[in-house]
Amino acid sequence: MGDTMQKSGKNNSTGQAMTAVLLSLITVITVFFNGSRLGTVFSRAAYAGALISMPQGASALFGNDGENSVKSEANTFLSPEKNVSDDFAKQTVLPVESGSDEFVTPEDVKRMQTEYNKKYPASSKDGDIEEMHYSSENANVKFDNVFVKNTTSFDLDIEKELEKSATLKIEDKEKPSVLIYHTHTTESYEMCDNGWYCSDYATRSKDEDRNMVRVGNEIEQQLTKAGFCVIHDKTVHDARYNGAYSRSRETVEKILKENPTVQVTIDVHRDAIYQQNGTRIKPVCEIDGKKSAQVMIITGCEDGDVEDFPDWEKNLVFALELQREVESKYPSLMRPVMFCNRKYNMDVTPCSLLLEFGSDSNTLEEAMYSGFLVGRSLASLLEEYVKQ
């Protein structure tokens, strides 16, 4: 570990933390035993909301291996088999021209939006979707246009970290340098920007035209356009939610062994943010007059129960550089970087990150637009590390 990162002396008050955990546990228990009387939809939302309200780390008590403790993922607590569906007919996707400098909504997405509005009229509304813009005000460490939510026991000096360079050197752009993959491949989105949701519509899908693969495609296209060789793995790792990170790790390690030139790995996800009253939160901003899902970078460290992550600070530097690059090109697109005591397979290379593109309440179109913008920014950043 570098000398710029020192353990801080700050510790949360034990009494306050225990009180918060106990209150949250009481809420969960109350919801659990009264769920049948409250109704299926409400009980699920309230259950998820109770866990979201817990202090950082407390919700890990309800997960496996801490996999779901950062994401406010309500679907974690549902049976994936019951929550993954394909509402629309498979469409033929026509890729945007590789030379396009603007994001153009594909025709198949427009058709799916039309089909959604026919199948789910306004009378289908079960709850509200509220737009939220996350900014530096939601961070606790800031420098210039880089802002971080630090939930670790380390003090973070962003300026000093950015004085370093990422551990990255691309010798040949024609050889694979980037791996895009999806631990939670079936995560998907709302289809229309109606300001409400229907509980019968599942925001998990096995259809690559609707799930996280579609967002990964946008990143891939922009990197390829810039001349980088990209591997985009589309394996479904979350047919069963628990254990998804172990399965995606096997995939990643196999690809890295076969392609030793890969230095950057990006695990593409989306978040899910629910309030206890059933309202769902949509992280959104506007770029060039068009709505875009806000993006959150997650980077971890060897702290608390996290072990065998000796080079985590190198990942941190890369995360901060990417945050700065995106915010410089597209101000307001990024949520604060989440710096946490988690690993999430980010130890496989010194430039491995997890990116959350919006939440399940954003539209597919908004998330694809974010992928387009982040892909362009990542290409610019990587260009700085190409051997001349």
Tab-separated table of C-alpha atoms in Angstrom:
chain	number	residue	atom	x	y	z
A	1	MET	CA	0.000	0.000	0.000
A	2	GLY	CA	1.283	3.465	-0.899
A	3	ASP	CA	2.198	5.998	1.729
A	4	THR	CA	-0.590	8.336	0.672
A	5	MET	CA	-3.222	6.078	2.185
A	6	GLN	CA	-3.234	5.875	5.970
A	7	LYS	CA	-5.731	4.297	8.336
A	8	SER	CA	-7.928	7.040	9.741
A	9	GLY	CA	-8.728	7.378	13.385
A	10	LYS	CA	-12.400	7.842	12.759
A	11	ASN	CA	-14.717	5.196	14.165
A	12	ASN	CA	-18.502	5.224	14.180
A	13	SER	CA	-20.134	5.320	17.543
A	14	THR	CA	-20.846	1.714	18.482
A	15	GLY	CA	-24.023	2.643	20.305
A	16	GLN	CA	-25.424	4.592	17.361
A	17	ALA	CA	-24.580	1.831	14.882
A	18	MET	CA	-26.148	-0.884	17.032
A	19	THR	CA	-29.281	1.210	17.530
A	20	ALA	CA	-29.619	1.738	13.775
A	21	VAL	CA	-29.129	-1.961	13.069
A	22	LEU	CA	-31.690	-2.980	15.706
A	23	LEU	CA	-34.260	-0.532	14.345
A	24	SER	CA	-33.715	-1.849	10.845
A	25	LEU	CA	-34.003	-5.448	12.047
A	26	ILE	CA	-37.291	-4.619	13.747
A	27	THR	CA	-38.551	-3.111	10.485
A	28	VAL	CA	-37.541	-6.209	8.517
A	29	ILE	CA	-39.157	-8.573	11.027
A	30	THR	CA	-42.338	-6.502	11.080
A	31	VAL	CA	-42.596	-6.530	7.321
A	32	PHE	CA	-41.815	-10.245	7.151
A	33	PHE	CA	-44.584	-11.286	9.534
A	34	ASN	CA	-47.144	-8.868	8.156
A	35	GLY	CA	-46.315	-9.316	4.478
A	36	SER	CA	-49.391	-11.369	3.672
A	37	ARG	CA	-51.702	-8.691	5.064
A	38	LEU	CA	-49.849	-5.836	3.378
A	39	GLY	CA	-49.889	-7.442	-0.039
A	40	THR	CA	-47.151	-8.961	-2.133
A	41	VAL	CA	-46.008	-5.843	-3.941
A	42	PHE	CA	-45.895	-3.613	-0.887
A	43	SER	CA	-44.244	-6.207	1.337
A	44	ARG	CA	-41.448	-6.765	-1.165
A	45	ALA	CA	-40.790	-3.041	-1.539
A	46	ALA	CA	-40.910	-2.478	2.206
A	47	TYR	CA	-38.615	-5.425	2.859
A	48	ALA	CA	-36.064	-4.105	0.384
A	49	GLY	CA	-36.448	-0.589	1.757
A	50	ALA	CA	-35.791	-1.758	5.300
A	51	LEU	CA	-32.501	-3.272	4.202
A	52	ILE	CA	-31.582	-0.151	2.227
A	53	SER	CA	-32.061	1.968	5.348
A	54	MET	CA	-29.441	-0.004	7.265
A	55	PRO	CA	-26.007	1.509	7.883
A	56	GLN	CA	-23.271	0.573	5.404
A	57	GLY	CA	-22.250	-3.025	6.041
A	58	ALA	CA	-25.281	-4.028	8.107
A	59	SER	CA	-27.218	-5.222	5.069
A	60	ALA	CA	-24.407	-7.684	4.373
A	61	LEU	CA	-25.868	-9.774	7.202
A	62	PHE	CA	-28.615	-10.757	4.770
A	63	GLY	CA	-26.417	-11.502	1.747
A	64	ASN	CA	-23.943	-14.159	0.718
A	65	ASP	CA	-20.239	-13.247	0.731
A	66	GLY	CA	-21.215	-9.588	0.873
A	67	GLU	CA	-22.075	-9.717	-2.820
A	68	ASN	CA	-25.171	-7.572	-2.583
A	69	SER	CA	-24.290	-5.216	0.228
A	70	VAL	CA	-23.374	-2.206	-1.890
A	71	LYS	CA	-26.258	-2.371	-4.308
A	72	SER	CA	-29.727	-1.525	-3.062
A	73	GLU	CA	-30.995	-4.429	-5.128
A	74	ALA	CA	-34.534	-5.396	-4.222
A	75	ASN	CA	-34.474	-8.308	-6.650
A	76	THR	CA	-31.811	-9.931	-4.491
A	77	PHE	CA	-34.580	-11.035	-2.156
A	78	LEU	CA	-36.832	-12.515	-4.824
A	79	SER	CA	-36.623	-15.800	-6.671
A	80	PRO	CA	-34.761	-15.070	-9.922
A	81	GLU	CA	-36.813	-17.690	-11.754
A	82	LYS	CA	-39.984	-15.762	-10.913
A	83	ASN	CA	-38.477	-12.386	-11.644
A	84	VAL	CA	-36.778	-12.931	-15.006
A	85	SER	CA	-39.026	-12.634	-18.030
A	86	ASP	CA	-39.042	-11.583	-21.655
A	87	ASP	CA	-42.034	-9.340	-22.292
A	88	PHE	CA	-41.357	-8.534	-25.903
A	89	ALA	CA	-40.661	-10.474	-29.048
A	90	LYS	CA	-37.037	-10.884	-30.075
A	91	GLN	CA	-36.067	-8.036	-32.391
A	92	THR	CA	-33.460	-7.804	-35.106
A	93	VAL	CA	-30.927	-5.260	-33.873
A	94	LEU	CA	-29.321	-3.084	-36.487
A	95	PRO	CA	-26.081	-1.608	-35.107
A	96	VAL	CA	-25.526	2.123	-35.288
A	97	GLU	CA	-23.017	3.107	-37.952
A	98	SER	CA	-19.562	2.857	-36.406
A	99	GLY	CA	-18.708	6.351	-37.628
A	100	SER	CA	-21.619	8.017	-35.835
A	101	ASP	CA	-20.620	10.748	-33.383
A	102	GLU	CA	-24.088	10.947	-31.854
A	103	PHE	CA	-26.165	8.424	-30.002
A	104	VAL	CA	-29.172	7.406	-32.071
A	105	THR	CA	-31.992	5.436	-30.452
A	106	PRO	CA	-32.163	2.121	-32.344
A	107	GLU	CA	-35.407	1.224	-34.088
A	108	ASP	CA	-35.832	-1.989	-32.090
A	109	VAL	CA	-35.779	0.006	-28.852
A	110	LYS	CA	-38.446	2.340	-30.240
A	111	ARG	CA	-40.578	-0.708	-31.105
A	112	MET	CA	-40.160	-2.135	-27.603
A	113	GLN	CA	-41.219	1.210	-26.138
A	114	THR	CA	-44.361	1.171	-28.272
A	115	GLU	CA	-45.139	-2.405	-27.256
A	116	TYR	CA	-44.627	-1.540	-23.586
A	117	ASN	CA	-47.120	1.323	-23.702
A	118	LYS	CA	-49.688	-0.951	-25.305
A	119	LYS	CA	-49.182	-3.751	-22.809
A	120	TYR	CA	-48.861	-1.544	-19.709
A	121	PRO	CA	-51.256	1.426	-19.878
A	122	ALA	CA	-51.341	4.107	-17.185
A	123	SER	CA	-53.937	2.062	-15.302
A	124	SER	CA	-51.182	-0.514	-14.650
A	125	LYS	CA	-49.362	1.896	-12.346
A	126	ASP	CA	-48.319	0.364	-9.015
A	127	GLY	CA	-45.924	3.039	-7.791
A	128	ASP	CA	-43.952	6.149	-8.648
A	129	ILE	CA	-40.497	6.555	-10.104
A	130	GLU	CA	-38.690	9.619	-8.794
A	131	GLU	CA	-35.785	11.197	-10.637
A	132	MET	CA	-32.680	11.881	-8.559
A	133	HIS	CA	-29.457	13.616	-9.492
A	134	TYR	CA	-26.431	12.530	-7.446
A	135	SER	CA	-23.599	15.035	-7.213
A	136	SER	CA	-20.612	16.065	-5.125
A	137	GLU	CA	-23.089	16.848	-2.358
A	138	ASN	CA	-23.539	13.098	-1.951
A	139	ALA	CA	-19.780	12.572	-1.508
A	140	ASN	CA	-17.559	12.967	1.536
A	141	VAL	CA	-14.231	13.413	-0.287
A	142	LYS	CA	-13.836	15.895	-3.148
A	143	PHE	CA	-11.137	17.334	-5.384
A	144	ASP	CA	-11.817	19.397	-8.489
A	145	ASN	CA	-14.418	17.445	-10.519
A	146	VAL	CA	-13.705	14.122	-8.793
A	147	PHE	CA	-15.880	13.176	-5.835
A	148	VAL	CA	-15.958	9.994	-3.780
A	149	LYS	CA	-18.158	8.385	-1.175
A	150	ASN	CA	-15.546	6.808	1.064
A	151	THR	CA	-17.020	4.122	3.315
A	152	THR	CA	-13.673	2.566	4.255
A	153	SER	CA	-11.431	3.166	7.261
A	154	PHE	CA	-8.802	4.804	5.055
A	155	ASP	CA	-8.280	8.517	4.614
A	156	LEU	CA	-8.376	9.403	0.938
A	157	ASP	CA	-6.429	12.217	-0.696
A	158	ILE	CA	-7.773	12.354	-4.248
A	159	GLU	CA	-5.242	14.932	-5.406
A	160	LYS	CA	-2.279	12.787	-4.352
A	161	GLU	CA	-3.771	9.665	-5.889
A	162	LEU	CA	-4.273	11.456	-9.194
A	163	GLU	CA	-0.616	12.466	-9.223
A	164	LYS	CA	0.097	8.803	-9.895
A	165	SER	CA	-0.625	6.984	-13.137
A	166	ALA	CA	-2.674	3.866	-13.657
A	167	THR	CA	-0.740	0.608	-13.929
A	168	LEU	CA	-1.516	0.337	-17.590
A	169	LYS	CA	0.509	0.138	-20.795
A	170	ILE	CA	-1.060	-0.919	-24.074
A	171	GLU	CA	1.647	-2.233	-26.380
A	172	ASP	CA	-0.587	-3.067	-29.347
A	173	LYS	CA	-4.149	-1.796	-29.815
A	174	GLU	CA	-4.883	-4.670	-32.177
A	175	LYS	CA	-4.483	-7.184	-29.370
A	176	PRO	CA	-7.191	-7.521	-26.678
A	177	SER	CA	-6.696	-4.931	-23.945
A	178	VAL	CA	-10.228	-4.613	-22.510
A	179	LEU	CA	-12.661	-7.212	-21.191
A	180	ILE	CA	-16.304	-6.269	-20.696
A	181	TYR	CA	-18.405	-8.792	-18.790
A	182	HIS	CA	-21.496	-9.034	-16.618
A	183	THR	CA	-21.782	-10.730	-13.237
A	184	HIS	CA	-25.509	-9.910	-13.161
A	185	THR	CA	-26.165	-10.301	-16.860
A	186	THR	CA	-29.979	-10.440	-16.639
A	187	GLU	CA	-30.350	-7.074	-14.933
A	188	SER	CA	-32.446	-4.849	-17.178
A	189	TYR	CA	-34.465	-1.637	-17.192
A	190	GLU	CA	-37.795	0.072	-17.566
A	191	MET	CA	-38.725	0.589	-21.183
A	192	CYS	CA	-40.511	3.958	-21.067
A	193	ASP	CA	-40.003	7.205	-19.201
A	194	ASN	CA	-43.501	7.377	-17.696
A	195	GLY	CA	-42.647	8.324	-14.112
A	196	TRP	CA	-44.245	5.163	-12.734
A	197	TYR	CA	-43.747	1.397	-12.699
A	198	CYS	CA	-45.896	-1.692	-13.028
A	199	SER	CA	-45.000	-4.567	-10.717
A	200	ASP	CA	-45.920	-7.133	-13.370
A	201	TYR	CA	-43.118	-5.850	-15.579
A	202	ALA	CA	-39.846	-7.564	-14.641
A	203	THR	CA	-36.607	-5.610	-14.774
A	204	ARG	CA	-34.588	-8.770	-15.263
A	205	SER	CA	-34.370	-10.408	-18.651
A	206	LYS	CA	-32.477	-13.148	-20.467
A	207	ASP	CA	-32.834	-11.191	-23.713
A	208	GLU	CA	-29.488	-9.637	-24.686
A	209	ASP	CA	-31.358	-6.870	-26.507
A	210	ARG	CA	-32.762	-5.669	-23.173
A	211	ASN	CA	-30.321	-6.603	-20.422
A	212	MET	CA	-26.817	-5.486	-19.418
A	213	VAL	CA	-25.301	-6.936	-22.573
A	214	ARG	CA	-26.978	-4.126	-24.512
A	215	VAL	CA	-25.189	-1.502	-22.402
A	216	GLY	CA	-21.917	-3.395	-22.766
A	217	ASN	CA	-22.408	-3.321	-26.532
A	218	GLU	CA	-22.427	0.481	-26.468
A	219	ILE	CA	-19.136	0.607	-24.554
A	220	GLU	CA	-17.642	-1.998	-26.871
A	221	GLN	CA	-18.654	-0.094	-30.009
A	222	GLN	CA	-16.990	3.120	-28.861
A	223	LEU	CA	-13.770	1.371	-27.869
A	224	THR	CA	-13.694	-0.534	-31.152
A	225	LYS	CA	-14.328	2.667	-33.071
A	226	ALA	CA	-11.243	4.127	-31.344
A	227	GLY	CA	-9.180	1.167	-32.529
A	228	PHE	CA	-9.041	-0.920	-29.357
A	229	CYS	CA	-9.487	-4.682	-29.431
A	230	VAL	CA	-12.231	-5.617	-26.963
A	231	ILE	CA	-13.535	-8.915	-25.625
A	232	HIS	CA	-17.187	-8.681	-24.610
A	233	ASP	CA	-18.240	-11.778	-22.703
A	234	LYS	CA	-22.026	-12.238	-22.620
A	235	THR	CA	-22.228	-15.302	-20.389
A	236	VAL	CA	-25.226	-15.343	-18.039
A	237	HIS	CA	-23.800	-15.720	-14.538
A	238	ASP	CA	-26.957	-14.964	-12.543
A	239	ALA	CA	-29.431	-17.657	-13.599
A	240	ARG	CA	-29.172	-18.177	-9.847
A	241	TYR	CA	-28.401	-14.880	-8.122
A	242	ASN	CA	-26.303	-16.235	-5.251
A	243	GLY	CA	-22.832	-17.262	-6.314
A	244	ALA	CA	-22.848	-15.078	-9.437
A	245	TYR	CA	-19.523	-13.460	-8.553
A	246	SER	CA	-17.828	-16.821	-8.174
A	247	ARG	CA	-19.111	-17.904	-11.567
A	248	SER	CA	-18.107	-14.665	-13.296
A	249	ARG	CA	-14.661	-14.942	-11.738
A	250	GLU	CA	-14.179	-18.333	-13.368
A	251	THR	CA	-15.119	-16.793	-16.713
A	252	VAL	CA	-12.792	-13.821	-16.262
A	253	GLU	CA	-9.818	-15.916	-15.148
A	254	LYS	CA	-10.239	-18.210	-18.152
A	255	ILE	CA	-10.329	-15.251	-20.551
A	256	LEU	CA	-7.306	-13.602	-18.938
A	257	LYS	CA	-5.341	-16.829	-19.166
A	258	GLU	CA	-6.151	-17.106	-22.875
A	259	ASN	CA	-5.613	-13.379	-23.505
A	260	PRO	CA	-2.703	-12.145	-21.367
A	261	THR	CA	-2.731	-8.718	-23.071
A	262	VAL	CA	-6.035	-7.806	-21.384
A	263	GLN	CA	-5.362	-5.230	-18.682
A	264	VAL	CA	-8.741	-3.565	-18.132
A	265	THR	CA	-11.823	-5.454	-16.966
A	266	ILE	CA	-15.198	-3.738	-16.617
A	267	ASP	CA	-18.089	-5.507	-14.866
A	268	VAL	CA	-21.214	-3.765	-16.182
A	269	HIS	CA	-24.238	-3.631	-13.834
A	270	ARG	CA	-27.182	-1.456	-12.929
A	271	ASP	CA	-28.363	-0.433	-9.478
A	272	ALA	CA	-31.828	-0.644	-7.887
A	273	ILE	CA	-32.841	1.996	-5.355
A	274	TYR	CA	-36.165	1.653	-3.570
A	275	GLN	CA	-37.692	3.789	-0.828
A	276	GLN	CA	-39.709	2.271	1.978
A	277	ASN	CA	-42.923	3.819	0.646
A	278	GLY	CA	-42.520	1.886	-2.601
A	279	THR	CA	-41.140	4.770	-4.663
A	280	ARG	CA	-38.261	3.775	-6.916
A	281	ILE	CA	-35.329	6.089	-7.561
A	282	LYS	CA	-33.945	6.842	-10.989
A	283	PRO	CA	-30.428	8.407	-11.092
A	284	VAL	CA	-30.544	10.708	-14.090
A	285	CYS	CA	-28.893	13.706	-15.701
A	286	GLU	CA	-29.122	15.516	-19.013
A	287	ILE	CA	-26.298	15.457	-21.552
A	288	ASP	CA	-26.663	17.478	-24.754
A	289	GLY	CA	-30.397	17.819	-24.169
A	290	LYS	CA	-30.966	14.087	-23.732
A	291	LYS	CA	-31.672	12.138	-20.549
A	292	SER	CA	-28.896	9.809	-19.468
A	293	ALA	CA	-28.676	7.312	-16.618
A	294	GLN	CA	-26.064	8.394	-14.116
A	295	VAL	CA	-23.126	6.033	-13.669
A	296	MET	CA	-21.368	4.940	-10.491
A	297	ILE	CA	-17.872	3.468	-10.358
A	298	ILE	CA	-17.277	0.996	-7.534
A	299	THR	CA	-13.720	0.352	-6.410
A	300	GLY	CA	-12.667	-1.634	-3.348
A	301	CYS	CA	-9.835	-2.170	-0.919
A	302	GLU	CA	-8.344	-4.651	1.517
A	303	ASP	CA	-10.158	-3.562	4.635
A	304	GLY	CA	-12.360	-5.189	7.239
A	305	ASP	CA	-13.112	-8.751	6.136
A	306	VAL	CA	-11.624	-8.257	2.654
A	307	GLU	CA	-8.353	-10.132	2.153
A	308	ASP	CA	-5.995	-11.013	-0.718
A	309	PHE	CA	-6.391	-7.662	-2.460
A	310	PRO	CA	-2.836	-6.246	-2.198
A	311	ASP	CA	-2.943	-3.979	-5.267
A	312	TRP	CA	-6.273	-2.305	-4.558
A	313	GLU	CA	-4.766	1.180	-4.589
A	314	LYS	CA	-3.847	0.729	-8.258
A	315	ASN	CA	-7.508	0.046	-9.005
A	316	LEU	CA	-8.407	3.162	-7.046
A	317	VAL	CA	-6.102	5.317	-9.167
A	318	PHE	CA	-7.681	3.963	-12.352
A	319	ALA	CA	-11.168	4.592	-10.964
A	320	LEU	CA	-10.334	8.200	-10.096
A	321	GLU	CA	-8.778	8.775	-13.514
A	322	LEU	CA	-11.866	7.433	-15.267
A	323	GLN	CA	-14.153	9.540	-13.076
A	324	ARG	CA	-12.151	12.647	-13.941
A	325	GLU	CA	-12.156	11.815	-17.662
A	326	VAL	CA	-15.917	11.263	-17.859
A	327	GLU	CA	-16.780	14.306	-15.775
A	328	SER	CA	-14.457	16.468	-17.861
A	329	LYS	CA	-16.238	15.421	-21.052
A	330	TYR	CA	-19.780	15.038	-19.698
A	331	PRO	CA	-20.294	16.967	-16.434
A	332	SER	CA	-22.987	15.505	-14.158
A	333	LEU	CA	-22.958	12.043	-15.774
A	334	MET	CA	-21.189	10.406	-12.830
A	335	ARG	CA	-22.441	9.645	-9.343
A	336	PRO	CA	-19.761	9.765	-6.627
A	337	VAL	CA	-17.237	6.933	-6.854
A	338	MET	CA	-18.103	4.275	-4.270
A	339	PHE	CA	-14.875	3.439	-2.429
A	340	CYS	CA	-15.723	0.499	-0.176
A	341	ASN	CA	-14.295	-2.522	1.602
A	342	ARG	CA	-15.374	-4.967	-1.079
A	343	LYS	CA	-13.479	-6.867	-3.780
A	344	TYR	CA	-16.045	-7.862	-6.437
A	345	ASN	CA	-13.398	-9.615	-8.582
A	346	MET	CA	-11.508	-6.341	-8.961
A	347	ASP	CA	-8.287	-8.027	-7.900
A	348	VAL	CA	-7.897	-9.803	-11.270
A	349	THR	CA	-5.987	-6.854	-12.791
A	350	PRO	CA	-4.819	-3.454	-11.438
A	351	CYS	CA	-7.357	-1.804	-13.758
A	352	SER	CA	-10.544	-3.669	-12.891
A	353	LEU	CA	-13.722	-1.828	-11.946
A	354	LEU	CA	-17.429	-2.394	-11.435
A	355	LEU	CA	-19.724	0.162	-13.102
A	356	GLU	CA	-23.402	0.708	-12.275
A	357	PHE	CA	-25.364	2.228	-15.168
A	358	GLY	CA	-28.434	3.823	-13.632
A	359	SER	CA	-30.985	1.734	-11.788
A	360	ASP	CA	-33.833	-0.571	-12.744
A	361	SER	CA	-36.003	2.571	-12.907
A	362	ASN	CA	-34.018	4.154	-15.713
A	363	THR	CA	-35.012	3.305	-19.261
A	364	LEU	CA	-32.983	1.042	-21.499
A	365	GLU	CA	-32.452	3.984	-23.830
A	366	GLU	CA	-31.017	6.129	-21.025
A	367	ALA	CA	-28.646	3.345	-19.958
A	368	MET	CA	-27.491	2.721	-23.518
A	369	TYR	CA	-26.776	6.434	-23.908
A	370	SER	CA	-24.648	6.288	-20.750
A	371	GLY	CA	-22.764	3.315	-22.151
A	372	PHE	CA	-22.116	5.299	-25.313
A	373	LEU	CA	-20.736	8.276	-23.333
A	374	VAL	CA	-18.640	6.214	-20.914
A	375	GLY	CA	-17.273	4.175	-23.824
A	376	ARG	CA	-16.064	7.337	-25.539
A	377	SER	CA	-14.482	8.595	-22.311
A	378	LEU	CA	-12.799	5.273	-21.577
A	379	ALA	CA	-11.368	5.227	-25.096
A	380	SER	CA	-9.854	8.689	-24.540
A	381	LEU	CA	-8.347	7.625	-21.238
A	382	LEU	CA	-6.876	4.409	-22.651
A	383	GLU	CA	-5.343	6.323	-25.548
A	384	GLU	CA	-3.067	8.045	-23.034
A	385	TYR	CA	-1.596	4.645	-22.167
A	386	VAL	CA	-0.942	3.406	-25.686
A	387	LYS	CA	2.756	2.887	-26.325
A	388	GLN	CA	4.019	5.423	-28.861
